[in-house]
Coordinates of C-alpha atoms in Angstrom, one line a residue:
Chain A
X84 CA -86.2 30.5 -1.7
X85 CA -84.0 27.5 -2.4
X86 CA -84.6 24.0 -1.0
X87 CA -82.1 24.2 1.8
X88 CA -83.2 27.6 3.1
X89 CA -86.8 26.5 3.1
X90 CA -85.9 23.3 4.9
X91 CA -84.1 25.4 7.5
X92 CA -87.1 27.7 7.8
X93 CA -89.6 24.8 8.2
X94 CA -87.3 23.0 10.7
X95 CA -87.0 26.3 12.6
X96 CA -90.8 26.6 12.8
X97 CA -91.1 23.0 13.9
X98 CA -88.5 23.6 16.6
X99 CA -90.6 26.5 17.9
X100 CA -93.7 24.2 18.0
X101 CA -91.9 21.9 20.5
X102 CA -92.8 23.2 23.9
X103 CA -90.5 20.8 25.7
X104 CA -87.5 21.9 23.6
X105 CA -88.3 25.6 24.2
X106 CA -88.5 25.1 28.0
X107 CA -85.2 23.1 28.0
X108 CA -83.3 25.5 25.8
X109 CA -84.7 28.9 26.9
X110 CA -86.9 28.6 29.9
X111 CA -84.9 26.4 32.2
X112 CA -81.5 28.1 32.0
X113 CA -83.1 31.6 32.4
X114 CA -85.2 30.3 35.4
X115 CA -82.0 28.9 37.0
X116 CA -80.1 32.1 36.6
X117 CA -82.9 34.2 38.0
X118 CA -83.5 31.8 40.9
X119 CA -79.9 31.8 42.0
X120 CA -79.4 35.5 41.2
X121 CA -82.1 36.4 43.7
X122 CA -80.2 34.8 46.5
X123 CA -78.7 37.7 48.6
X124 CA -75.0 38.1 48.1
X125 CA -74.8 35.6 45.2
X126 CA -73.8 38.4 42.8
X127 CA -70.5 38.7 44.7
X128 CA -67.4 36.7 43.9
X129 CA -67.7 33.3 45.6
X130 CA -64.7 31.7 47.4
X131 CA -65.8 28.1 46.6
X132 CA -66.1 29.0 42.9
X133 CA -62.6 30.2 42.3
X134 CA -63.7 33.7 43.1
X135 CA -66.3 33.7 40.2
X136 CA -69.4 35.8 40.7
X137 CA -72.1 33.3 41.8
X138 CA -74.6 34.5 39.2
X139 CA -72.0 34.4 36.4
X140 CA -71.1 30.9 37.4
X141 CA -74.8 29.9 37.2
X142 CA -75.1 31.6 33.8
X143 CA -72.1 29.5 32.6
X144 CA -73.9 26.4 33.9
X145 CA -76.9 27.6 31.9
X146 CA -74.8 27.7 28.8
X147 CA -73.6 24.1 29.4
X148 CA -77.1 22.9 30.1
X149 CA -78.3 24.4 26.8
X150 CA -75.4 22.7 24.8
X151 CA -76.0 19.4 26.6
X152 CA -79.7 19.3 26.2
X153 CA -79.6 20.3 22.5
X154 CA -76.6 18.1 21.6
X155 CA -77.1 15.0 23.7
X156 CA -80.9 14.7 23.9
X157 CA -82.3 16.8 21.0
X158 CA -80.0 15.7 18.2
X159 CA -80.3 11.9 18.7
X160 CA -84.0 12.1 19.5
X161 CA -85.1 14.1 16.4
X162 CA -82.8 12.4 14.0
X163 CA -83.7 9.0 15.3
X164 CA -87.4 9.9 14.7
X165 CA -86.7 11.3 11.2
X166 CA -85.0 8.1 10.2
X167 CA -87.6 5.8 11.8
X168 CA -90.5 7.7 10.3
X169 CA -89.0 7.7 6.8
X170 CA -88.6 11.5 6.6
X171 CA -85.0 11.0 5.6
X172 CA -85.8 8.3 3.1
X173 CA -88.5 10.4 1.5
X174 CA -86.0 13.1 0.9
X175 CA -83.7 10.5 -0.7
X176 CA -86.0 10.5 -3.8
X177 CA -86.0 14.3 -4.2
X178 CA -83.2 16.5 -5.7
X179 CA -82.4 17.5 -2.1
X180 CA -80.4 14.8 -0.3
X181 CA -81.4 13.7 3.2
X182 CA -78.1 15.3 4.4
X183 CA -79.7 18.7 3.6
X184 CA -82.3 18.0 6.4
X185 CA -79.5 17.0 8.8
X186 CA -77.6 20.2 8.0
X187 CA -80.7 22.3 8.2
X188 CA -81.5 20.9 11.7
X189 CA -77.9 21.4 12.9
X190 CA -78.1 25.0 11.7
X191 CA -81.4 25.6 13.5
X192 CA -80.2 24.0 16.7
X193 CA -76.9 25.8 16.6
X194 CA -78.8 29.1 16.1
X195 CA -81.1 28.2 19.1
X196 CA -78.0 27.5 21.2
X197 CA -76.4 30.9 20.3
X198 CA -79.6 32.7 20.9
X199 CA -80.1 31.1 24.2
X200 CA -76.5 32.0 25.3
X201 CA -77.1 35.6 24.2
X202 CA -80.3 35.7 26.3
X203 CA -78.5 34.4 29.3
X204 CA -75.8 37.0 29.0
X205 CA -78.4 39.7 28.6
X206 CA -80.5 38.5 31.5
X207 CA -77.6 38.3 34.0
X208 CA -76.3 41.7 32.8
X209 CA -79.6 43.5 33.0
X210 CA -81.0 41.8 36.1
X211 CA -77.9 41.2 38.2
X212 CA -75.2 43.5 36.7
X213 CA -73.0 40.6 35.8
X214 CA -70.4 41.8 33.2
X215 CA -70.6 40.3 29.7
X216 CA -67.8 37.7 29.0
X217 CA -64.6 39.5 29.5
X218 CA -62.7 37.6 26.8
X219 CA -65.4 37.6 24.1
X220 CA -63.1 35.9 21.5
X221 CA -62.3 33.0 23.7
X222 CA -65.9 32.8 24.9
X223 CA -67.2 32.6 21.3
X224 CA -64.6 29.9 20.5
X225 CA -65.5 28.0 23.7
X226 CA -69.3 28.0 22.8
X227 CA -68.6 27.1 19.1
X228 CA -66.4 24.2 20.1
X229 CA -68.9 23.2 22.7
X230 CA -71.7 23.1 20.1
X231 CA -69.5 21.2 17.7
X232 CA -68.3 18.6 20.2
X233 CA -71.7 18.0 21.8
X234 CA -73.7 18.0 18.5
X235 CA -71.1 15.5 17.1
X236 CA -71.6 13.3 20.1
X237 CA -75.3 13.4 19.7
X238 CA -75.0 12.6 16.0
X239 CA -72.9 9.6 16.9
X240 CA -75.6 8.4 19.3
X241 CA -78.1 8.7 16.5
X242 CA -75.8 6.8 14.2
X243 CA -75.4 3.7 16.3
X244 CA -78.9 3.5 17.7
X245 CA -81.1 1.1 15.8
X246 CA -84.4 2.8 16.6
X247 CA -85.7 6.3 17.5
X248 CA -86.4 5.1 21.0
X249 CA -82.8 3.7 21.2
X250 CA -81.4 7.0 20.0
X251 CA -83.3 9.0 22.6
X252 CA -82.2 6.5 25.3
X253 CA -78.6 6.7 24.4
X254 CA -78.9 10.5 24.5
X255 CA -80.3 10.5 28.0
X256 CA -77.6 7.9 29.1
X257 CA -75.0 10.4 27.9
X258 CA -76.7 13.4 29.3
X259 CA -76.8 12.6 33.0
X260 CA -73.1 11.4 33.5
X261 CA -71.9 14.3 31.3
X262 CA -73.9 16.7 33.5
X263 CA -72.5 15.1 36.6
X264 CA -68.9 14.9 35.6
X265 CA -68.9 18.4 34.0
X266 CA -69.9 19.8 37.4
X267 CA -73.5 20.9 36.7
X268 CA -74.8 19.3 39.9
X269 CA -72.0 20.4 42.1
X270 CA -69.0 22.5 41.3
X271 CA -65.7 20.9 40.1
X272 CA -64.1 22.8 42.9
X273 CA -65.6 20.3 45.3
X274 CA -64.7 17.2 43.3
X275 CA -61.8 14.9 44.0
X276 CA -58.9 15.5 41.6
X277 CA -59.6 12.1 39.9
X278 CA -63.2 13.0 39.2
X279 CA -62.1 16.4 38.0
X280 CA -59.6 14.9 35.6
X281 CA -62.3 12.5 34.2
X282 CA -64.7 15.5 33.9
X283 CA -62.1 17.5 31.9
X284 CA -62.0 14.8 29.3
X285 CA -65.8 15.0 28.6
X286 CA -66.9 17.5 26.0
X287 CA -69.3 19.2 28.4
X288 CA -66.7 19.4 31.2
X289 CA -64.2 21.1 28.9
X290 CA -66.9 23.4 27.6
X291 CA -67.9 24.5 31.0
X292 CA -64.3 25.2 32.1
X293 CA -63.6 27.2 28.9
X294 CA -66.9 29.2 29.2
X295 CA -66.3 30.0 32.9
X296 CA -62.7 31.0 32.3
X297 CA -63.3 33.3 29.3
X298 CA -66.3 34.9 31.1
X299 CA -64.1 35.7 34.1
X300 CA -61.3 37.0 31.8
X301 CA -58.9 34.1 32.0
X302 CA -57.6 32.6 28.8
X303 CA -59.0 29.1 28.7
X304 CA -56.4 26.3 28.9
X305 CA -55.6 24.9 25.5
X306 CA -56.3 21.4 26.6
X307 CA -60.0 22.3 27.1
X308 CA -60.3 23.6 23.6
X309 CA -58.3 20.7 22.3
X310 CA -60.5 18.1 24.0
X311 CA -63.6 19.7 22.5
X312 CA -62.0 19.8 19.1
X313 CA -61.0 16.2 19.4
X314 CA -64.5 15.1 20.4
X315 CA -66.0 17.1 17.5
X316 CA -63.6 15.5 15.0
X317 CA -63.7 11.9 16.2
X318 CA -67.4 11.7 17.0
X319 CA -68.2 13.6 13.8
X320 CA -66.1 11.3 11.7
X321 CA -67.6 8.2 13.3
X322 CA -71.1 9.6 12.8
X323 CA -70.3 10.3 9.2
X324 CA -69.1 6.8 8.8
X325 CA -71.9 5.0 10.5
X326 CA -75.0 7.2 10.1
X327 CA -77.8 5.3 8.4
X328 CA -80.4 7.2 6.5
X329 CA -82.8 4.3 6.4
X330 CA -84.3 2.3 9.2
X331 CA -84.2 -1.0 7.3
Chain B
X16 CA -89.5 6.1 -29.6
X17 CA -87.2 5.0 -26.8
X18 CA -89.0 3.8 -23.7
X19 CA -89.2 6.1 -20.7
X20 CA -88.1 3.2 -18.4
X21 CA -85.9 0.3 -19.5
X22 CA -85.1 -2.4 -17.0
X23 CA -82.8 -5.3 -18.0
X24 CA -81.9 -8.1 -15.7
X25 CA -82.5 -6.1 -12.5
X26 CA -81.3 -8.1 -9.5
X27 CA -81.1 -7.4 -5.8
X28 CA -79.9 -9.8 -3.2
X29 CA -80.1 -9.8 0.5
X30 CA -77.8 -12.2 2.3
X31 CA -77.2 -14.0 -1.0
X32 CA -80.9 -14.5 -1.5
X33 CA -82.2 -12.8 -4.7
X34 CA -85.2 -10.8 -3.7
X35 CA -85.5 -9.4 -7.2
X36 CA -84.2 -12.0 -9.7
X37 CA -83.2 -10.7 -13.1
X38 CA -86.4 -8.8 -14.1
X39 CA -86.6 -7.0 -17.5
X40 CA -89.3 -4.8 -18.9
X41 CA -89.8 -1.4 -20.4
X42 CA -92.4 1.3 -20.0
X43 CA -93.4 3.7 -22.8
X44 CA -94.2 7.4 -22.4
X45 CA -97.7 8.1 -21.1
X46 CA -98.3 4.5 -20.0
X47 CA -99.6 3.4 -16.7
X48 CA -97.6 0.3 -15.9
X49 CA -98.6 -1.9 -13.1
X50 CA -96.5 -4.1 -10.9
X51 CA -98.7 -6.7 -9.3
X52 CA -97.9 -9.4 -6.8
X53 CA -98.3 -10.7 -3.3
X54 CA -96.5 -9.3 -0.3
X55 CA -92.9 -10.3 -0.4
X56 CA -92.8 -10.8 -4.1
X57 CA -90.1 -8.1 -4.5
X58 CA -92.3 -5.3 -5.9
X59 CA -91.2 -2.6 -3.6
X60 CA -87.5 -3.6 -3.7
X61 CA -87.6 -3.6 -7.5
X62 CA -89.1 -0.1 -7.5
X63 CA -86.8 1.2 -4.9
X64 CA -83.8 0.1 -7.0
X65 CA -85.4 2.0 -9.9
X66 CA -85.9 5.1 -7.8
X67 CA -82.3 5.1 -6.6
X68 CA -83.2 4.3 -3.0
X69 CA -81.4 1.0 -3.1
X70 CA -78.4 -0.1 -5.1
X71 CA -79.0 -3.0 -7.5
X72 CA -76.6 -5.9 -7.5
X73 CA -76.9 -6.6 -11.2
X74 CA -78.7 -5.5 -14.3
X75 CA -79.4 -2.2 -16.0
X76 CA -81.9 0.5 -15.2
X77 CA -82.5 3.6 -17.3
X78 CA -85.2 6.1 -16.5
X79 CA -85.5 9.0 -18.9
X80 CA -82.1 7.8 -20.2
X81 CA -80.6 8.2 -16.7
X82 CA -79.1 5.6 -14.4
X83 CA -80.5 6.0 -10.9
X84 CA -77.2 4.6 -9.5
X85 CA -75.0 7.3 -11.0
X86 CA -77.3 10.1 -12.0
X87 CA -79.7 10.2 -9.1
X88 CA -79.7 13.9 -8.7
X89 CA -80.6 14.7 -12.3
X90 CA -83.2 11.9 -12.3
X91 CA -84.8 13.0 -9.1
X92 CA -85.6 16.4 -10.6
X93 CA -87.9 14.7 -13.1
X94 CA -89.2 11.9 -10.9
X95 CA -92.1 11.9 -8.5
X96 CA -92.3 9.2 -5.9
X97 CA -94.9 8.1 -3.3
X98 CA -93.2 5.6 -0.9
X99 CA -94.9 3.1 1.2
X100 CA -94.9 3.6 4.9
X101 CA -93.2 6.9 5.2
X102 CA -94.3 9.7 7.5
X103 CA -93.7 13.4 7.6
X104 CA -92.7 15.4 10.6
X105 CA -95.7 15.3 13.0
X106 CA -96.1 19.1 13.4
X107 CA -95.5 20.2 9.8
X108 CA -98.6 21.7 8.2
X109 CA -100.0 20.4 5.0
X110 CA -99.4 23.7 3.1
X111 CA -95.8 23.9 4.5
X112 CA -95.0 20.4 3.4
X113 CA -96.2 21.1 -0.2
X114 CA -94.5 24.5 -0.3
X115 CA -91.3 22.9 1.0
X116 CA -91.2 20.0 -1.5
X117 CA -92.1 22.4 -4.3
X118 CA -88.9 24.4 -3.4
X119 CA -86.8 21.3 -4.1
X120 CA -87.6 21.2 -7.9
X121 CA -86.5 23.4 -10.7
X122 CA -89.9 23.7 -12.3
X123 CA -92.5 22.9 -9.6
X124 CA -96.3 22.7 -10.0
X125 CA -98.5 25.2 -8.2
X126 CA -98.8 23.5 -4.8
X127 CA -102.0 25.5 -4.0
X128 CA -103.7 24.0 -7.1
X129 CA -102.6 20.5 -6.0
X130 CA -104.1 21.2 -2.6
X131 CA -107.4 21.8 -4.3
X132 CA -107.2 18.9 -6.7
X133 CA -106.4 16.4 -4.0
X134 CA -109.2 17.7 -1.7
X135 CA -106.8 19.1 0.9
X136 CA -107.6 22.8 0.6
X137 CA -109.4 22.8 3.9
X138 CA -106.5 21.1 5.5
X139 CA -103.8 23.5 4.5
X140 CA -103.1 24.6 8.1
X141 CA -103.6 21.2 9.6
X142 CA -100.6 19.4 11.1
X143 CA -99.5 16.1 9.5
X144 CA -100.1 14.2 12.8
X145 CA -103.7 15.3 12.8
X146 CA -104.6 14.0 9.4
X147 CA -106.6 10.9 8.7
X148 CA -105.0 8.0 6.9
X149 CA -106.7 8.9 3.7
X150 CA -105.7 12.5 3.9
X151 CA -102.1 11.5 4.5
X152 CA -102.2 9.3 1.5
X153 CA -103.6 12.1 -0.7
X154 CA -100.9 14.4 0.6
X155 CA -98.2 11.9 -0.3
X156 CA -99.6 11.7 -3.8
X157 CA -99.7 15.4 -4.1
X158 CA -96.1 15.5 -2.9
X159 CA -95.2 13.0 -5.6
X160 CA -96.6 15.4 -8.2
X161 CA -95.4 18.7 -6.8
X162 CA -92.2 18.7 -8.9
X163 CA -94.1 18.4 -12.2
X164 CA -92.5 15.0 -12.8
X165 CA -92.3 13.2 -16.1
X166 CA -92.4 9.8 -14.4
X167 CA -94.3 9.0 -11.2
X168 CA -93.8 5.9 -9.0
X169 CA -96.8 5.2 -6.8
X170 CA -96.4 2.4 -4.2
X171 CA -99.7 1.1 -2.9
X172 CA -101.6 4.2 -4.1
X173 CA -104.9 3.6 -2.5
X174 CA -103.8 2.0 0.8
X175 CA -105.9 3.4 3.5
X176 CA -108.5 5.1 1.3
X177 CA -112.2 4.4 1.5
X178 CA -114.0 3.1 -1.7
X179 CA -115.2 6.6 -2.7
X180 CA -111.8 8.1 -2.4
X181 CA -110.2 5.1 -4.3
X182 CA -112.5 5.8 -7.2
X183 CA -111.7 9.5 -7.1
X184 CA -108.0 8.7 -6.9
X185 CA -108.2 6.5 -9.9
X186 CA -109.8 9.2 -12.0
X187 CA -107.1 11.7 -11.0
X188 CA -104.3 9.2 -11.9
X189 CA -106.0 8.7 -15.3
X190 CA -105.9 12.5 -15.7
X191 CA -102.2 12.5 -14.8
X192 CA -101.5 9.9 -17.5
X193 CA -103.6 11.9 -20.0
X194 CA -101.3 14.9 -19.4
X195 CA -98.4 12.8 -20.7
X196 CA -96.9 11.6 -17.4
X197 CA -95.7 8.0 -17.2
X198 CA -96.9 6.2 -14.2
X199 CA -95.6 3.1 -12.5
X200 CA -98.1 1.6 -10.1
X201 CA -97.2 -0.9 -7.5
X202 CA -100.3 -2.6 -6.1
X203 CA -101.8 -5.8 -4.8
X204 CA -105.3 -4.7 -5.7
X205 CA -106.6 -6.4 -8.8
X206 CA -109.4 -4.0 -9.4
X207 CA -107.1 -1.1 -9.3
X208 CA -104.6 -2.6 -11.7
X209 CA -107.4 -3.7 -14.1
X210 CA -109.0 -0.3 -14.0
X211 CA -105.9 1.8 -14.5
X212 CA -103.0 0.0 -16.0
X213 CA -102.2 -0.3 -19.7
X214 CA -99.9 -3.1 -19.0
X215 CA -99.1 -5.2 -16.0
X216 CA -96.1 -7.3 -14.8
X217 CA -97.0 -10.0 -12.3
X218 CA -94.1 -10.4 -10.0
X219 CA -93.7 -13.6 -8.1
X220 CA -90.7 -14.5 -5.9
X221 CA -88.6 -11.8 -7.6
X222 CA -89.4 -12.9 -11.1
X223 CA -91.9 -11.7 -13.7
X224 CA -94.5 -14.5 -14.0
X225 CA -96.5 -12.7 -16.7
X226 CA -96.5 -9.4 -18.5
X227 CA -99.3 -8.2 -20.7
X228 CA -102.3 -5.9 -20.8
X229 CA -104.9 -6.7 -18.1
X230 CA -107.2 -8.1 -20.9
X231 CA -104.3 -10.1 -22.4
X232 CA -103.5 -11.6 -19.0
X233 CA -107.1 -12.6 -18.6
X234 CA -107.1 -14.2 -22.1
X235 CA -103.9 -16.0 -21.7
X236 CA -105.1 -17.4 -18.5
X237 CA -107.6 -19.3 -20.6
X238 CA -110.9 -20.4 -19.0
X239 CA -114.3 -19.6 -20.2
X240 CA -116.8 -16.8 -20.2
X241 CA -120.4 -17.5 -19.4
X242 CA -123.5 -15.9 -20.8
X243 CA -127.0 -16.4 -19.3
X244 CA -130.3 -15.3 -20.7
X245 CA -134.0 -16.0 -20.9
X246 CA -135.4 -16.6 -24.4
X247 CA -138.7 -15.0 -25.0
X248 CA -139.6 -17.5 -27.7
X249 CA -139.2 -21.2 -27.8
X250 CA -135.6 -22.1 -28.5
X251 CA -133.9 -25.4 -29.3
X252 CA -130.8 -24.6 -27.2
X253 CA -128.9 -27.4 -28.8
X254 CA -128.8 -25.4 -32.0
X255 CA -126.4 -23.0 -30.1
X256 CA -124.0 -25.8 -29.4
X257 CA -122.6 -25.7 -32.9
X258 CA -121.9 -22.0 -32.8
X259 CA -118.1 -21.3 -33.1
X260 CA -116.5 -20.9 -29.7
X261 CA -119.3 -22.4 -27.7
X262 CA -118.2 -25.2 -25.4
X263 CA -121.4 -25.9 -23.5
X264 CA -125.1 -25.1 -23.3
X265 CA -127.4 -25.8 -20.4
X266 CA -131.0 -25.0 -19.6
X267 CA -131.9 -24.0 -16.1
X268 CA -135.7 -23.6 -16.0
X269 CA -136.5 -20.6 -18.1
X270 CA -132.8 -19.6 -18.4
X271 CA -130.2 -20.8 -20.8
X272 CA -126.6 -20.8 -19.9
X273 CA -123.9 -20.9 -22.6
X274 CA -120.2 -21.2 -21.9
X275 CA -117.5 -20.5 -24.4
X276 CA -114.2 -18.9 -25.3
X277 CA -113.0 -16.0 -27.4
X278 CA -115.8 -14.0 -29.1
X279 CA -118.4 -16.6 -28.7
X280 CA -120.9 -14.2 -27.2
X281 CA -121.3 -12.1 -30.3
X282 CA -121.7 -15.3 -32.4
X283 CA -124.4 -16.6 -30.1
X284 CA -126.3 -13.3 -30.1
X285 CA -126.0 -13.2 -33.9
X286 CA -127.4 -16.8 -34.1
X287 CA -130.3 -15.8 -31.8
X288 CA -131.0 -12.8 -34.0
X289 CA -131.0 -15.0 -37.1
X290 CA -133.6 -17.3 -35.5
X291 CA -135.5 -14.2 -34.4
X292 CA -135.4 -15.2 -30.8
X293 CA -135.4 -12.2 -28.4
X294 CA -133.8 -12.6 -25.1
X295 CA -134.3 -11.0 -21.7
X296 CA -132.1 -10.8 -18.6
X297 CA -128.9 -11.2 -20.7
X298 CA -125.8 -11.3 -18.5
X299 CA -122.3 -12.0 -19.6
X300 CA -119.9 -13.0 -16.9
X301 CA -116.4 -12.1 -17.9
X302 CA -113.4 -13.4 -16.0
X303 CA -111.6 -10.9 -13.9
X304 CA -107.9 -10.3 -13.5
X305 CA -108.5 -11.9 -10.1
X306 CA -109.2 -15.3 -11.5
X307 CA -106.6 -14.9 -14.2
X308 CA -104.0 -14.2 -11.5
X309 CA -104.9 -17.4 -9.7
X310 CA -104.7 -19.3 -13.0
X311 CA -101.3 -17.8 -13.9
X312 CA -99.6 -18.1 -10.6
X313 CA -101.5 -21.0 -9.1
X314 CA -102.3 -19.0 -5.9
X315 CA -104.3 -16.2 -4.6
X316 CA -103.0 -12.8 -3.7
X317 CA -103.1 -13.4 0.1
X318 CA -100.8 -16.4 0.2

């Protein structure tokens, strides 16, 4: 097995050893979906949710929570630690560059996100007869762009933070407003139009809209996809420019 | 034979201040080369410029004929490094770490054999975060060797090791050298450098204050050796004062103390033999690298 594959394998194992990460990425979204799904009548289309099936809506929220917790809290926390502990520096004196570890981690986390989304789709389908995303192509694109934009934002947080603690802190500071504006705490349908507009410009807000729409069978508005792509490119480019491999 | 490491005028500045200030030296194949100096002397910075972790501001570095600045990838395939103050992922297991690092190199060593040799076989499934300081240190040395390197840089090799483990580590480093590997040892332990190194550069404020074999450094620092013995027959101690190299003779009760330079001790014992005086309790107090260091740099290691 070559260096990169083994790095990805080891980082995958390390991810599975983090109980908090497993709860956040797999346990919490599934628990949320089951909890709401058991409410009588919630598996019918809901007037207040643009006629989306309640459980389907919660599953879309689950997808957004997975993307946000991995991208905005996981990415900066782990990379900040790897920099501070000298894990990245140590790789700098091997034939494998430190960037290999970063790519291995992004691969593992993206795989975890995709797996968690698949689990959510399966759970709501089997337990509550919610149909799988009606526009699978748009759905996959929405999830892919969501991963790209939120991971890039997390990378940027890791780039500008001086310490591991700082990186994790910036991650959490991004996490809660993003969750709020995206409509995780209460639906965008109940927001004022200004708030909704602001939410649309966040990567998580656009991701949630695009995921909800494609699940219901509506083509997501191009602006949602464009906003996510823009976040991915701009935050990604800034992160590439400012990322420091060494604490000193 | 071209040297394995050639450093010429290596300079590294931070905010205009030269931390490494034009140092030059070479290291031959199979040598253990020591870089000695107090904290802040620029040892680690110099070595990190050589390893390709930092970019030098001036000077030339060639390791195995490769420039770490432009040929880092090819160099790192043949280089083993133990860095100061790095950690691994907390939850990685010892065996996983070695197997992982082995996979980075084109011709790795058998990592299971390294586990045994560095006394980590019982820790194979232990997570990094659960290891003691000494176990972590031994793991880092094993990781430096897992790529079957031709050149190894060890920065503060025995930091965190207990005396027994230090001894054992020195023996293993000597074995590594005997297998033809060139070793660069950064240290601030005199005994370690004196025991292991073929040659030593003393670094002070970014410059090389002295460079020689440990014995050469001791000699060039001057000063005297002292021998002490108890003659078992009457001896006119002043007869020893004219022996070549002797600078002083004193009697302290039953004991005679002779000071001198160079090979005076053999001359004194020869003179005693010629006079058929047997001696008891013979002790020769050599000077250590420790005192030589103070003499050469005018200060102790801690300042």
